Amino acid sequence: IADVCNYLGGIYLLIDQYQKSLEFHRKALQYRNTMNNPEGIAKSYNNIGKAYLELHKNDSALLYFKQSFDLCKRTQYKKGLIKALTNMGKVYYLQNKLEKSEQYLLQAYSISKQSGYDLGIAESSQSLGDLYKSSSSIDKAVSYYEISLDILKNLDFDELLRINYQGLYYCYTKKGQLKKALFYHELLLETEKKLLNVENNRQLAIVQITFNTERKEKDNRVLRIDNALKAMTIKRNAMYTWFIIVLFFSTLFFCIFIYNRFYSKSKANKRLEALNTKITNQNSDLELLNKELNRANEEKDKLFSIIA
């Protein structure tokens, strides 16, 4: 994942989407910190610095290059050390701190030669050529441009070649050696044509990426709306379901309540009927008793009248 993020950061840097580049290089740094991968962390620091350099935030770039340098120095990672030194030299050159720039670039060049790192030699010597050209040390500039050029002939780095050809053309023009100046100017034009084709392809790639990104965003927007509608439908269906469930149980409860009322009333009526029957029977018994009592009273009266 860290490597994928690192490659994506590099691609976004190439197509001038520097914020995206920073985003993916930071993700790569996060994963590499989790894995405790010093070389990877140093690479990420260096790449983040390069993105800040393209954004013209030189102080931030220098901070990350220094972090990369410190880590490479501790872990003896020479390739990373050379890159960090070269990049710090470039930042100091842009800040017009030429002595510091020369110090770091010479150090990068020396370590590159000792370790046999050709690209490091090419980059550091090309940067030294730019530095000496700007300080009007033309002979020194020419010697370092030619060192860089000698290595770059075997490598596929047209942008570095262009810078070297441009530098040599300028230097030989200054020295008055017009044939050599013309020779390097012709090479410069050829390289610029190649780079123009690359740039056209790059711009086409940017257009395609932008188009694909916009299309994906539109698709995602449609998908989000569709998902929102589905979610609303599910929510509405759930509400209907709960409404039906509540209505069903309410109806059931009402029916049970009515049934209980009816059953209770029916039971009460049966009890009342039984009580009425009992009272009726008791009244009949009472009438019989009253008749017997009256008869007894009559007999008593007769008896008392006889006795009297």
mmCIF file of C-alpha atoms in Angstrom:
data_model
loop_
_atom_site.group_PDB
_atom_site.id
_atom_site.type_symbol
_atom_site.label_atom_id
_atom_site.label_comp_id
_atom_site.label_asym_id
_atom_site.label_seq_id
_atom_site.Cartn_x
_atom_site.Cartn_y
_atom_site.Cartn_z
ATOM 1 C CA ILE A 1 0.000 0.000 0.000
ATOM 2 C CA ALA A 2 2.866 2.351 0.884
ATOM 3 C CA ASP A 3 4.512 1.696 -2.506
ATOM 4 C CA VAL A 4 1.245 2.240 -4.388
ATOM 5 C CA CYS A 5 0.684 5.549 -2.565
ATOM 6 C CA ASN A 6 4.293 6.514 -3.321
ATOM 7 C CA TYR A 7 3.863 5.777 -7.064
ATOM 8 C CA LEU A 8 0.570 7.672 -7.180
ATOM 9 C CA GLY A 9 2.247 10.640 -5.471
ATOM 10 C CA GLY A 10 4.993 10.518 -8.114
ATOM 11 C CA ILE A 11 2.474 10.398 -10.972
ATOM 12 C CA TYR A 12 0.471 13.340 -9.595
ATOM 13 C CA LEU A 13 3.754 15.276 -9.271
ATOM 14 C CA LEU A 14 4.476 14.609 -12.974
ATOM 15 C CA ILE A 15 1.057 15.887 -14.057
ATOM 16 C CA ASP A 16 1.334 19.028 -11.874
ATOM 17 C CA GLN A 17 -1.333 18.022 -9.343
ATOM 18 C CA TYR A 18 0.857 18.892 -6.385
ATOM 19 C CA GLN A 19 -1.768 18.789 -3.633
ATOM 20 C CA LYS A 20 -2.794 15.285 -4.721
ATOM 21 C CA SER A 21 0.885 14.350 -4.810
ATOM 22 C CA LEU A 22 1.302 15.580 -1.227
ATOM 23 C CA GLU A 23 -1.803 13.672 -0.148
ATOM 24 C CA PHE A 24 -0.504 10.317 -1.441
ATOM 25 C CA HIS A 25 3.093 10.854 -0.305
ATOM 26 C CA ARG A 26 1.779 11.612 3.201
ATOM 27 C CA LYS A 27 -0.266 8.401 3.104
ATOM 28 C CA ALA A 28 2.865 6.492 2.042
ATOM 29 C CA LEU A 29 4.769 8.115 4.939
ATOM 30 C CA GLN A 30 2.011 7.100 7.364
ATOM 31 C CA TYR A 31 2.173 3.435 6.285
ATOM 32 C CA ARG A 32 5.988 3.438 6.327
ATOM 33 C CA ASN A 33 6.005 4.894 9.852
ATOM 34 C CA THR A 34 3.664 2.081 10.926
ATOM 35 C CA MET A 35 6.052 -0.489 9.433
ATOM 36 C CA ASN A 36 9.108 1.313 10.880
ATOM 37 C CA ASN A 37 10.803 1.330 7.445
ATOM 38 C CA PRO A 38 13.643 3.938 7.676
ATOM 39 C CA GLU A 39 14.592 3.886 3.971
ATOM 40 C CA GLY A 40 10.946 4.197 2.938
ATOM 41 C CA ILE A 41 10.384 7.023 5.446
ATOM 42 C CA ALA A 42 13.439 8.863 4.082
ATOM 43 C CA LYS A 43 12.072 8.470 0.515
ATOM 44 C CA SER A 44 8.690 9.825 1.592
ATOM 45 C CA TYR A 45 10.306 12.840 3.305
ATOM 46 C CA ASN A 46 12.262 13.525 0.116
ATOM 47 C CA ASN A 47 9.161 13.177 -2.101
ATOM 48 C CA ILE A 48 7.065 15.455 0.131
ATOM 49 C CA GLY A 49 9.910 17.997 -0.057
ATOM 50 C CA LYS A 50 9.879 17.804 -3.878
ATOM 51 C CA ALA A 51 6.107 18.476 -3.927
ATOM 52 C CA TYR A 52 6.574 21.522 -1.661
ATOM 53 C CA LEU A 53 9.413 22.692 -3.933
ATOM 54 C CA GLU A 54 7.034 22.611 -6.922
ATOM 55 C CA LEU A 55 4.522 24.592 -4.851
ATOM 56 C CA HIS A 56 7.281 27.194 -4.248
ATOM 57 C CA LYS A 57 7.167 26.556 -0.500
ATOM 58 C CA ASN A 58 10.945 26.397 -0.165
ATOM 59 C CA ASP A 59 11.091 26.471 3.646
ATOM 60 C CA SER A 60 8.727 23.489 3.956
ATOM 61 C CA ALA A 61 10.653 21.660 1.214
ATOM 62 C CA LEU A 62 13.956 22.286 3.020
ATOM 63 C CA LEU A 63 12.505 21.002 6.305
ATOM 64 C CA TYR A 64 11.521 17.664 4.718
ATOM 65 C CA PHE A 65 14.819 17.353 2.811
ATOM 66 C CA LYS A 66 16.689 17.840 6.101
ATOM 67 C CA GLN A 67 14.562 15.170 7.789
ATOM 68 C CA SER A 68 15.357 12.825 4.903
ATOM 69 C CA PHE A 69 19.071 13.715 5.157
ATOM 70 C CA ASP A 70 19.200 13.054 8.946
ATOM 71 C CA LEU A 71 17.465 9.687 8.593
ATOM 72 C CA CYS A 72 19.661 8.590 5.651
ATOM 73 C CA LYS A 73 22.764 9.613 7.567
ATOM 74 C CA ARG A 74 21.710 7.565 10.617
ATOM 75 C CA THR A 75 20.869 4.488 8.523
ATOM 76 C CA GLN A 76 23.813 4.880 6.086
ATOM 77 C CA TYR A 77 21.388 4.952 3.139
ATOM 78 C CA LYS A 78 23.732 6.557 0.585
ATOM 79 C CA LYS A 79 21.322 6.845 -2.345
ATOM 80 C CA GLY A 80 18.814 8.719 -0.182
ATOM 81 C CA LEU A 81 21.631 10.809 1.322
ATOM 82 C CA ILE A 82 22.763 11.928 -2.163
ATOM 83 C CA LYS A 83 19.204 12.863 -3.163
ATOM 84 C CA ALA A 84 18.624 14.808 0.058
ATOM 85 C CA LEU A 85 21.927 16.719 -0.304
ATOM 86 C CA THR A 86 21.205 17.520 -3.982
ATOM 87 C CA ASN A 87 17.701 18.728 -3.167
ATOM 88 C CA MET A 88 18.929 20.865 -0.252
ATOM 89 C CA GLY A 89 21.539 22.369 -2.593
ATOM 90 C CA LYS A 90 18.756 23.196 -5.086
ATOM 91 C CA VAL A 91 16.663 24.904 -2.390
ATOM 92 C CA TYR A 92 19.617 27.014 -1.198
ATOM 93 C CA TYR A 93 20.325 27.900 -4.838
ATOM 94 C CA LEU A 94 16.713 29.112 -5.249
ATOM 95 C CA GLN A 95 17.092 31.102 -2.012
ATOM 96 C CA ASN A 96 20.269 32.670 -3.478
ATOM 97 C CA LYS A 97 22.426 31.158 -0.717
ATOM 98 C CA LEU A 98 25.089 30.115 -3.191
ATOM 99 C CA GLU A 99 27.832 29.127 -0.728
ATOM 100 C CA LYS A 100 25.540 26.757 1.152
ATOM 101 C CA SER A 101 24.188 25.427 -2.130
ATOM 102 C CA GLU A 102 27.738 24.732 -3.383
ATOM 103 C CA GLN A 103 28.640 23.007 -0.103
ATOM 104 C CA TYR A 104 25.716 20.561 -0.256
ATOM 105 C CA LEU A 105 26.008 19.914 -4.001
ATOM 106 C CA LEU A 106 29.741 19.190 -3.805
ATOM 107 C CA GLN A 107 29.057 16.800 -0.925
ATOM 108 C CA ALA A 108 26.365 15.034 -2.997
ATOM 109 C CA TYR A 109 28.713 14.857 -5.997
ATOM 110 C CA SER A 110 31.556 13.430 -3.872
ATOM 111 C CA ILE A 111 29.391 10.704 -2.258
ATOM 112 C CA SER A 112 27.880 9.845 -5.679
ATOM 113 C CA LYS A 113 31.350 9.324 -7.165
ATOM 114 C CA GLN A 114 32.480 7.215 -4.188
ATOM 115 C CA SER A 115 29.404 4.987 -4.371
ATOM 116 C CA GLY A 116 29.287 4.880 -8.206
ATOM 117 C CA TYR A 117 25.733 6.211 -8.327
ATOM 118 C CA ASP A 118 25.522 7.560 -11.902
ATOM 119 C CA LEU A 119 22.202 9.394 -11.620
ATOM 120 C CA GLY A 120 23.408 11.067 -8.411
ATOM 121 C CA ILE A 121 26.582 12.225 -10.225
ATOM 122 C CA ALA A 122 24.499 13.505 -13.173
ATOM 123 C CA GLU A 123 22.000 15.428 -11.012
ATOM 124 C CA SER A 124 24.532 16.941 -8.596
ATOM 125 C CA SER A 125 26.987 17.937 -11.379
ATOM 126 C CA GLN A 126 24.129 19.458 -13.436
ATOM 127 C CA SER A 127 23.040 21.497 -10.377
ATOM 128 C CA LEU A 128 26.677 22.569 -9.822
ATOM 129 C CA GLY A 129 26.786 23.635 -13.479
ATOM 130 C CA ASP A 130 23.677 25.812 -12.926
ATOM 131 C CA LEU A 131 25.224 27.248 -9.758
ATOM 132 C CA TYR A 132 28.558 28.157 -11.400
ATOM 133 C CA LYS A 133 26.778 29.513 -14.477
ATOM 134 C CA SER A 134 24.753 31.924 -12.316
ATOM 135 C CA SER A 135 27.915 33.031 -10.466
ATOM 136 C CA SER A 136 29.726 33.552 -13.835
ATOM 137 C CA SER A 137 32.286 30.774 -13.207
ATOM 138 C CA ILE A 138 31.820 29.642 -16.793
ATOM 139 C CA ASP A 139 34.714 27.159 -17.023
ATOM 140 C CA LYS A 140 33.615 25.365 -13.858
ATOM 141 C CA ALA A 141 30.031 25.320 -15.150
ATOM 142 C CA VAL A 142 31.145 23.780 -18.458
ATOM 143 C CA SER A 143 33.209 21.060 -16.740
ATOM 144 C CA TYR A 144 30.294 20.010 -14.508
ATOM 145 C CA TYR A 145 27.747 20.173 -17.350
ATOM 146 C CA GLU A 146 29.987 17.918 -19.427
ATOM 147 C CA ILE A 147 30.372 15.435 -16.537
ATOM 148 C CA SER A 148 26.579 15.312 -16.219
ATOM 149 C CA LEU A 149 26.127 15.028 -19.978
ATOM 150 C CA ASP A 150 28.640 12.186 -20.287
ATOM 151 C CA ILE A 151 26.579 10.079 -17.844
ATOM 152 C CA LEU A 152 23.143 11.131 -19.151
ATOM 153 C CA LYS A 153 23.952 9.892 -22.672
ATOM 154 C CA ASN A 154 23.516 6.358 -21.327
ATOM 155 C CA LEU A 155 20.372 7.209 -19.349
ATOM 156 C CA ASP A 156 16.868 8.165 -20.468
ATOM 157 C CA PHE A 157 16.497 11.548 -18.718
ATOM 158 C CA ASP A 158 15.600 14.060 -21.437
ATOM 159 C CA GLU A 159 14.724 16.858 -19.005
ATOM 160 C CA LEU A 160 18.208 16.726 -17.442
ATOM 161 C CA LEU A 161 19.724 16.557 -20.928
ATOM 162 C CA ARG A 162 17.773 19.673 -21.919
ATOM 163 C CA ILE A 163 19.077 21.590 -18.885
ATOM 164 C CA ASN A 164 22.669 20.521 -19.674
ATOM 165 C CA TYR A 165 22.381 21.446 -23.365
ATOM 166 C CA GLN A 166 20.866 24.791 -22.424
ATOM 167 C CA GLY A 167 23.636 25.430 -19.889
ATOM 168 C CA LEU A 168 26.413 24.481 -22.323
ATOM 169 C CA TYR A 169 24.838 26.589 -25.084
ATOM 170 C CA TYR A 170 24.776 29.589 -22.722
ATOM 171 C CA CYS A 171 28.338 28.986 -21.468
ATOM 172 C CA TYR A 172 29.907 28.542 -24.931
ATOM 173 C CA THR A 173 28.021 31.615 -26.164
ATOM 174 C CA LYS A 174 29.537 33.563 -23.250
ATOM 175 C CA LYS A 175 32.997 32.185 -24.093
ATOM 176 C CA GLY A 176 32.556 33.186 -27.728
ATOM 177 C CA GLN A 177 32.891 29.604 -28.993
ATOM 178 C CA LEU A 178 29.949 29.895 -31.343
ATOM 179 C CA LYS A 179 30.392 26.571 -33.190
ATOM 180 C CA LYS A 180 30.137 24.642 -29.934
ATOM 181 C CA ALA A 181 27.281 26.913 -28.844
ATOM 182 C CA LEU A 182 25.455 26.140 -32.121
ATOM 183 C CA PHE A 183 26.136 22.405 -31.726
ATOM 184 C CA TYR A 184 24.559 22.355 -28.255
ATOM 185 C CA HIS A 185 21.727 24.623 -29.415
ATOM 186 C CA GLU A 186 20.811 22.082 -32.105
ATOM 187 C CA LEU A 187 20.888 19.278 -29.528
ATOM 188 C CA LEU A 188 18.773 21.464 -27.268
ATOM 189 C CA LEU A 189 16.154 21.928 -30.019
ATOM 190 C CA GLU A 190 16.010 18.179 -30.726
ATOM 191 C CA THR A 191 15.588 17.421 -27.028
ATOM 192 C CA GLU A 192 12.909 20.095 -26.686
ATOM 193 C CA LYS A 193 11.008 18.528 -29.599
ATOM 194 C CA LYS A 194 11.096 15.166 -27.816
ATOM 195 C CA LEU A 195 10.007 16.816 -24.581
ATOM 196 C CA LEU A 196 7.234 18.645 -26.440
ATOM 197 C CA ASN A 197 5.837 15.290 -27.585
ATOM 198 C CA VAL A 198 6.123 14.016 -24.027
ATOM 199 C CA GLU A 199 4.409 17.186 -22.777
ATOM 200 C CA ASN A 200 1.607 16.754 -25.332
ATOM 201 C CA ASN A 201 1.116 13.176 -24.178
ATOM 202 C CA ARG A 202 1.223 14.383 -20.585
ATOM 203 C CA GLN A 203 -1.411 17.049 -21.264
ATOM 204 C CA LEU A 204 -3.537 14.441 -23.043
ATOM 205 C CA ALA A 205 -3.160 12.158 -20.032
ATOM 206 C CA ILE A 206 -4.200 15.031 -17.737
ATOM 207 C CA VAL A 207 -7.290 15.672 -19.902
ATOM 208 C CA GLN A 208 -8.157 11.966 -19.850
ATOM 209 C CA ILE A 209 -7.632 11.755 -16.083
ATOM 210 C CA THR A 210 -9.730 14.898 -15.555
ATOM 211 C CA PHE A 211 -12.458 13.526 -17.830
ATOM 212 C CA ASN A 212 -12.412 10.122 -16.100
ATOM 213 C CA THR A 213 -12.398 11.778 -12.688
ATOM 214 C CA GLU A 214 -15.344 14.023 -13.576
ATOM 215 C CA ARG A 215 -17.215 11.053 -15.069
ATOM 216 C CA LYS A 216 -16.546 9.004 -11.949
ATOM 217 C CA GLU A 217 -17.677 11.911 -9.777
ATOM 218 C CA LYS A 218 -20.903 12.174 -11.797
ATOM 219 C CA ASP A 219 -21.400 8.399 -11.580
ATOM 220 C CA ASN A 220 -20.749 8.565 -7.847
ATOM 221 C CA ARG A 221 -23.192 11.471 -7.515
ATOM 222 C CA VAL A 222 -25.866 9.489 -9.393
ATOM 223 C CA LEU A 223 -25.053 6.449 -7.259
ATOM 224 C CA ARG A 224 -25.304 8.525 -4.070
ATOM 225 C CA ILE A 225 -28.692 9.914 -5.181
ATOM 226 C CA ASP A 226 -29.833 6.397 -6.096
ATOM 227 C CA ASN A 227 -28.651 5.096 -2.717
ATOM 228 C CA ALA A 228 -30.405 7.986 -0.976
ATOM 229 C CA LEU A 229 -33.642 7.175 -2.835
ATOM 230 C CA LYS A 230 -33.257 3.501 -1.961
ATOM 231 C CA ALA A 231 -32.624 4.413 1.658
ATOM 232 C CA MET A 232 -35.746 6.625 1.640
ATOM 233 C CA THR A 233 -37.774 3.791 0.067
ATOM 234 C CA ILE A 234 -36.480 1.335 2.670
ATOM 235 C CA LYS A 235 -37.236 3.843 5.428
ATOM 236 C CA ARG A 236 -40.738 4.455 4.042
ATOM 237 C CA ASN A 237 -41.369 0.719 3.716
ATOM 238 C CA ALA A 238 -40.131 0.227 7.258
ATOM 239 C CA MET A 239 -42.495 2.970 8.443
ATOM 240 C CA TYR A 240 -45.391 1.317 6.586
ATOM 241 C CA THR A 241 -44.471 -2.041 8.089
ATOM 242 C CA TRP A 242 -44.333 -0.594 11.596
ATOM 243 C CA PHE A 243 -47.622 1.242 10.963
ATOM 244 C CA ILE A 244 -49.281 -2.021 9.883
ATOM 245 C CA ILE A 245 -47.797 -3.858 12.884
ATOM 246 C CA VAL A 246 -48.987 -1.138 15.289
ATOM 247 C CA LEU A 247 -52.422 -1.063 13.617
ATOM 248 C CA PHE A 248 -52.673 -4.874 13.786
ATOM 249 C CA PHE A 249 -51.774 -5.010 17.471
ATOM 250 C CA SER A 250 -54.027 -2.024 18.237
ATOM 251 C CA THR A 251 -56.933 -3.769 16.477
ATOM 252 C CA LEU A 252 -56.111 -7.023 18.255
ATOM 253 C CA PHE A 253 -55.949 -5.251 21.605
ATOM 254 C CA PHE A 254 -59.271 -3.497 20.862
ATOM 255 C CA CYS A 255 -60.893 -6.807 19.868
ATOM 256 C CA ILE A 256 -59.593 -8.489 23.024
ATOM 257 C CA PHE A 257 -60.842 -5.550 25.078
ATOM 258 C CA ILE A 258 -64.336 -5.704 23.468
ATOM 259 C CA TYR A 259 -64.411 -9.486 23.876
ATOM 260 C CA ASN A 260 -63.451 -9.177 27.558
ATOM 261 C CA ARG A 261 -66.122 -6.541 28.077
ATOM 262 C CA PHE A 262 -68.702 -8.727 26.339
ATOM 263 C CA TYR A 263 -67.572 -11.852 28.207
ATOM 264 C CA SER A 264 -67.601 -10.005 31.556
ATOM 265 C CA LYS A 265 -71.062 -8.590 30.844
ATOM 266 C CA SER A 266 -72.344 -11.988 29.753
ATOM 267 C CA LYS A 267 -70.908 -13.569 32.903
ATOM 268 C CA ALA A 268 -72.464 -10.830 35.052
ATOM 269 C CA ASN A 269 -75.843 -11.350 33.352
ATOM 270 C CA LYS A 270 -75.656 -15.091 34.010
ATOM 271 C CA ARG A 271 -74.861 -14.416 37.656
ATOM 272 C CA LEU A 272 -77.731 -11.936 37.808
ATOM 273 C CA GLU A 273 -80.114 -14.468 36.240
ATOM 274 C CA ALA A 274 -78.976 -17.106 38.705
ATOM 275 C CA LEU A 275 -79.440 -14.634 41.564
ATOM 276 C CA ASN A 276 -82.890 -13.677 40.296
ATOM 277 C CA THR A 277 -83.831 -17.355 40.068
ATOM 278 C CA LYS A 278 -82.539 -17.860 43.571
ATOM 279 C CA ILE A 279 -84.502 -14.810 44.828
ATOM 280 C CA THR A 280 -87.630 -16.063 43.038
ATOM 281 C CA ASN A 281 -87.216 -19.487 44.672
ATOM 282 C CA GLN A 282 -86.616 -17.830 48.034
ATOM 283 C CA ASN A 283 -89.771 -15.693 47.539
ATOM 284 C CA SER A 284 -91.778 -18.850 46.784
ATOM 285 C CA ASP A 285 -90.398 -20.497 49.914
ATOM 286 C CA LEU A 286 -91.166 -17.360 51.886
ATOM 287 C CA GLU A 287 -94.789 -17.335 50.648
ATOM 288 C CA LEU A 288 -95.175 -20.952 51.746
ATOM 289 C CA LEU A 289 -93.744 -20.089 55.144
ATOM 290 C CA ASN A 290 -96.078 -17.097 55.425
ATOM 291 C CA LYS A 291 -99.060 -19.342 54.624
ATOM 292 C CA GLU A 292 -97.958 -21.872 57.217
ATOM 293 C CA LEU A 293 -97.386 -19.058 59.725
ATOM 294 C CA ASN A 294 -100.884 -17.675 59.058
ATOM 295 C CA ARG A 295 -102.376 -21.119 59.498
ATOM 296 C CA ALA A 296 -100.427 -21.551 62.734
ATOM 297 C CA ASN A 297 -101.641 -18.163 63.950
ATOM 298 C CA GLU A 298 -105.225 -19.075 63.151
ATOM 299 C CA GLU A 299 -104.887 -22.346 65.027
ATOM 300 C CA LYS A 300 -103.270 -20.476 67.942
ATOM 301 C CA ASP A 301 -106.127 -17.952 67.982
ATOM 302 C CA LYS A 302 -108.666 -20.821 67.968
ATOM 303 C CA LEU A 303 -106.799 -22.532 70.763
ATOM 304 C CA PHE A 304 -106.659 -19.321 72.816
ATOM 305 C CA SER A 305 -110.393 -18.726 72.232
ATOM 306 C CA ILE A 306 -111.217 -22.274 73.379
ATOM 307 C CA ILE A 307 -108.993 -21.819 76.419
ATOM 308 C CA ALA A 308 -110.618 -18.515 77.127
#
